[in-house]
């Protein structure tokens, strides 16, 4: 309040184009008229159908250790088994049942992929439809692998934050860099403002705000969007700049296309990690009893890391988003069951590991290291379980209808005979950091 704002320029300001060229050259606008009318109508119909089917939901994300609902409602479309992670939330795209709606969006994606302008001169032409020159195809084809759809109706929002630094107006999405992308991933965004009447004054239409990161001298840039317009963030624009979305007066969809960094974000990846860990578990074919193949500290550490990864990056992430996909007959149901089975075997592995470390009268080499490894993995697990419990039971989470409410899973009671270790690891941790005479405890080992 009363603070001095940094200037920003819009299209009607002098020096706008010059500022764009000099400080925002990775931003490219592609006017609505450059896409076929038929594609517009198919994509827009698909977006409206997704809204009608209730596929677009607000995410309960985490920003600076606090839970918040996104102001926009979202849906992730993507290749089966691929996920997209942002704001401590892993989104699991749901291909089943949405296919009819996905097709036009996939078509849009291809169309946006093909269009990769080399010539920045295009920009000037791009602002009007007068220059029909076909866009140049870029150096290499872009393969967008995730599409994040956004939707917001400002009329339904009781409160939207004011853009704080420049005074650009109300924000639907605050300043951010897009996360979890490959380096220099282009981001292509299709803008569909419902019932957009042309000739809108700047204030009432949807706009994009851009700023140079860590810079309070370069003026910000404000780009108004008409329905059907697309914009691209190219080169390193997403990492060197931040962007925000400024709300107009109408309901509005955006279809955002990106190249996610998914080396650790696919179902195949986590399944193979689980296999790696489980290769250290031997099951006696006669008795069915379990034992660890190797007690090498590095191998055990590796297993405990995978254990935490599958529990916190997959199982809890998935269940935290509740049953929201269940009504579309989730593609993820079976894979998640299998991951949970694998995870449960890893609980057995940790139990065996713990038993070895706590066993009396053993003086193996590497025991100290084993003890340290175990204690650090368990402490991490314990803290992360607590964080997920808190997230699941937060007051915001309570406001969700039952079918969307977060589920704290896996969870089990103190004396669940089916589980090798307790859910709450506090006792194990504390008994192993306390000195207890006559027992070989981690604390003793660590001395
Ligand atoms: O809706 C837009 O134009 C962009 C939204 C955005 O920045 C995002 O989803 O990351
Ligand atoms: Fe973004």
PDB file of N, CA, C and O in Angstrom, residues 258-286:
ATOM      1  N   UNK A 258       3.625 -28.116 -22.892  1.00  0.00           N
ATOM      2  CA  UNK A 258       5.018 -28.039 -22.428  1.00  0.00           C
ATOM      3  C   UNK A 258       5.766 -29.337 -22.673  1.00  0.00           C
ATOM      4  O   UNK A 258       5.152 -30.374 -22.891  1.00  0.00           O
ATOM      5  N   UNK A 259       7.096 -29.227 -22.532  1.00  0.00           N
ATOM      6  CA  UNK A 259       7.911 -30.442 -22.564  1.00  0.00           C
ATOM      7  C   UNK A 259       8.404 -30.689 -21.143  1.00  0.00           C
ATOM      8  O   UNK A 259       9.344 -30.052 -20.674  1.00  0.00           O
ATOM      9  N   UNK A 260       7.731 -31.585 -20.456  1.00  0.00           N
ATOM     10  CA  UNK A 260       8.067 -31.857 -19.062  1.00  0.00           C
ATOM     11  C   UNK A 260       9.333 -32.700 -18.990  1.00  0.00           C
ATOM     12  O   UNK A 260       9.611 -33.513 -19.868  1.00  0.00           O
ATOM     13  N   UNK A 261      10.109 -32.451 -17.946  1.00  0.00           N
ATOM     14  CA  UNK A 261      11.285 -33.266 -17.675  1.00  0.00           C
ATOM     15  C   UNK A 261      10.744 -34.487 -16.926  1.00  0.00           C
ATOM     16  O   UNK A 261      10.336 -34.376 -15.763  1.00  0.00           O
ATOM     17  N   UNK A 262      10.687 -35.618 -17.604  1.00  0.00           N
ATOM     18  CA  UNK A 262       9.981 -36.737 -16.964  1.00  0.00           C
ATOM     19  C   UNK A 262      10.868 -37.937 -16.716  1.00  0.00           C
ATOM     20  O   UNK A 262      10.381 -39.046 -16.622  1.00  0.00           O
ATOM     21  N   UNK A 263      12.184 -37.687 -16.548  1.00  0.00           N
ATOM     22  CA  UNK A 263      13.068 -38.829 -16.303  1.00  0.00           C
ATOM     23  C   UNK A 263      12.683 -39.556 -15.013  1.00  0.00           C
ATOM     24  O   UNK A 263      12.895 -40.752 -14.890  1.00  0.00           O
ATOM     25  N   UNK A 264      12.117 -38.830 -14.053  1.00  0.00           N
ATOM     26  CA  UNK A 264      11.668 -39.492 -12.826  1.00  0.00           C
ATOM     27  C   UNK A 264      10.159 -39.415 -12.686  1.00  0.00           C
ATOM     28  O   UNK A 264       9.625 -39.544 -11.580  1.00  0.00           O
ATOM     29  N   UNK A 265       9.484 -39.145 -13.778  1.00  0.00           N
ATOM     30  CA  UNK A 265       8.057 -38.859 -13.685  1.00  0.00           C
ATOM     31  C   UNK A 265       7.152 -39.812 -14.437  1.00  0.00           C
ATOM     32  O   UNK A 265       5.994 -39.486 -14.656  1.00  0.00           O
ATOM     33  N   UNK A 266       7.662 -40.976 -14.807  1.00  0.00           N
ATOM     34  CA  UNK A 266       6.774 -41.895 -15.514  1.00  0.00           C
ATOM     35  C   UNK A 266       6.537 -43.152 -14.693  1.00  0.00           C
ATOM     36  O   UNK A 266       7.356 -43.534 -13.855  1.00  0.00           O
ATOM     37  N   UNK A 267       5.421 -43.792 -14.964  1.00  0.00           N
ATOM     38  CA  UNK A 267       5.105 -45.034 -14.279  1.00  0.00           C
ATOM     39  C   UNK A 267       6.184 -46.091 -14.534  1.00  0.00           C
ATOM     40  O   UNK A 267       6.617 -46.781 -13.613  1.00  0.00           O
ATOM     41  N   UNK A 268       6.651 -46.177 -15.763  1.00  0.00           N
ATOM     42  CA  UNK A 268       7.700 -47.163 -16.089  1.00  0.00           C
ATOM     43  C   UNK A 268       8.943 -46.908 -15.250  1.00  0.00           C
ATOM     44  O   UNK A 268       9.583 -47.854 -14.786  1.00  0.00           O
ATOM     45  N   UNK A 269       9.276 -45.647 -15.074  1.00  0.00           N
ATOM     46  CA  UNK A 269      10.443 -45.324 -14.251  1.00  0.00           C
ATOM     47  C   UNK A 269      10.279 -45.859 -12.832  1.00  0.00           C
ATOM     48  O   UNK A 269      11.141 -46.569 -12.319  1.00  0.00           O
ATOM     49  N   UNK A 270       9.162 -45.524 -12.184  1.00  0.00           N
ATOM     50  CA  UNK A 270       9.035 -45.899 -10.770  1.00  0.00           C
ATOM     51  C   UNK A 270       8.879 -47.411 -10.625  1.00  0.00           C
ATOM     52  O   UNK A 270       9.364 -48.010  -9.663  1.00  0.00           O
ATOM     53  N   UNK A 271       8.243 -48.042 -11.602  1.00  0.00           N
ATOM     54  CA  UNK A 271       8.134 -49.504 -11.556  1.00  0.00           C
ATOM     55  C   UNK A 271       9.508 -50.157 -11.618  1.00  0.00           C
ATOM     56  O   UNK A 271       9.800 -51.099 -10.883  1.00  0.00           O
ATOM     57  N   UNK A 272      10.391 -49.599 -12.454  1.00  0.00           N
ATOM     58  CA  UNK A 272      11.702 -50.235 -12.558  1.00  0.00           C
ATOM     59  C   UNK A 272      12.542 -49.942 -11.312  1.00  0.00           C
ATOM     60  O   UNK A 272      13.340 -50.769 -10.885  1.00  0.00           O
ATOM     61  N   UNK A 273      12.328 -48.786 -10.716  1.00  0.00           N
ATOM     62  CA  UNK A 273      12.992 -48.503  -9.438  1.00  0.00           C
ATOM     63  C   UNK A 273      12.566 -49.523  -8.386  1.00  0.00           C
ATOM     64  O   UNK A 273      13.371 -50.021  -7.618  1.00  0.00           O
ATOM     65  N   UNK A 274      11.271 -49.794  -8.331  1.00  0.00           N
ATOM     66  CA  UNK A 274      10.775 -50.759  -7.349  1.00  0.00           C
ATOM     67  C   UNK A 274      11.413 -52.123  -7.582  1.00  0.00           C
ATOM     68  O   UNK A 274      11.825 -52.796  -6.638  1.00  0.00           O
ATOM     69  N   UNK A 275      11.541 -52.516  -8.842  1.00  0.00           N
ATOM     70  CA  UNK A 275      12.170 -53.808  -9.139  1.00  0.00           C
ATOM     71  C   UNK A 275      13.611 -53.836  -8.649  1.00  0.00           C
ATOM     72  O   UNK A 275      14.077 -54.833  -8.115  1.00  0.00           O
ATOM     73  N   UNK A 276      14.294 -52.710  -8.840  1.00  0.00           N
ATOM     74  CA  UNK A 276      15.676 -52.603  -8.342  1.00  0.00           C
ATOM     75  C   UNK A 276      15.739 -52.884  -6.857  1.00  0.00           C
ATOM     76  O   UNK A 276      16.566 -53.655  -6.385  1.00  0.00           O
ATOM     77  N   UNK A 277      14.860 -52.216  -6.100  1.00  0.00           N
ATOM     78  CA  UNK A 277      14.874 -52.384  -4.647  1.00  0.00           C
ATOM     79  C   UNK A 277      14.526 -53.825  -4.281  1.00  0.00           C
ATOM     80  O   UNK A 277      15.200 -54.456  -3.455  1.00  0.00           O
ATOM     81  N   UNK A 278      13.489 -54.345  -4.932  1.00  0.00           N
ATOM     82  CA  UNK A 278      13.008 -55.673  -4.546  1.00  0.00           C
ATOM     83  C   UNK A 278      13.973 -56.782  -4.940  1.00  0.00           C
ATOM     84  O   UNK A 278      13.876 -57.898  -4.424  1.00  0.00           O
ATOM     85  N   UNK A 279      14.930 -56.462  -5.807  1.00  0.00           N
ATOM     86  CA  UNK A 279      15.909 -57.489  -6.158  1.00  0.00           C
ATOM     87  C   UNK A 279      16.806 -57.807  -4.958  1.00  0.00           C
ATOM     88  O   UNK A 279      17.530 -58.800  -4.961  1.00  0.00           O
ATOM     89  N   UNK A 280      16.745 -56.978  -3.936  1.00  0.00           N
ATOM     90  CA  UNK A 280      17.510 -57.273  -2.723  1.00  0.00           C
ATOM     91  C   UNK A 280      16.692 -58.045  -1.682  1.00  0.00           C
ATOM     92  O   UNK A 280      17.121 -58.227  -0.555  1.00  0.00           O
ATOM     93  N   UNK A 281      15.513 -58.468  -2.085  1.00  0.00           N
ATOM     94  CA  UNK A 281      14.687 -59.245  -1.145  1.00  0.00           C
ATOM     95  C   UNK A 281      14.598 -60.678  -1.642  1.00  0.00           C
ATOM     96  O   UNK A 281      14.179 -60.944  -2.773  1.00  0.00           O
ATOM     97  N   UNK A 282      15.009 -61.578  -0.781  1.00  0.00           N
ATOM     98  CA  UNK A 282      14.915 -62.992  -1.137  1.00  0.00           C
ATOM     99  C   UNK A 282      13.713 -63.611  -0.428  1.00  0.00           C
ATOM    100  O   UNK A 282      13.501 -63.398   0.759  1.00  0.00           O
ATOM    101  N   UNK A 283      12.926 -64.367  -1.180  1.00  0.00           N
ATOM    102  CA  UNK A 283      11.800 -65.069  -0.568  1.00  0.00           C
ATOM    103  C   UNK A 283      12.060 -66.563  -0.650  1.00  0.00           C
ATOM    104  O   UNK A 283      12.265 -67.099  -1.752  1.00  0.00           O
ATOM    105  N   UNK A 284      12.077 -67.200   0.465  1.00  0.00           N
ATOM    106  CA  UNK A 284      12.291 -68.638   0.494  1.00  0.00           C
ATOM    107  C   UNK A 284      11.107 -69.341  -0.169  1.00  0.00           C
ATOM    108  O   UNK A 284       9.968 -69.168   0.270  1.00  0.00           O
ATOM    109  N   UNK A 285      11.353 -70.093  -1.227  1.00  0.00           N
ATOM    110  CA  UNK A 285      10.225 -70.692  -1.954  1.00  0.00           C
ATOM    111  C   UNK A 285       9.451 -71.708  -1.110  1.00  0.00           C
ATOM    112  O   UNK A 285       8.264 -71.932  -1.346  1.00  0.00           O
ATOM    113  N   UNK A 286      10.104 -72.320  -0.162  1.00  0.00           N
ATOM    114  CA  UNK A 286       9.439 -73.322   0.674  1.00  0.00           C
ATOM    115  C   UNK A 286       8.577 -72.672   1.757  1.00  0.00           C
ATOM    116  O   UNK A 286       7.383 -72.915   1.849  1.00  0.00           O
TER     117      UNK A 286
END
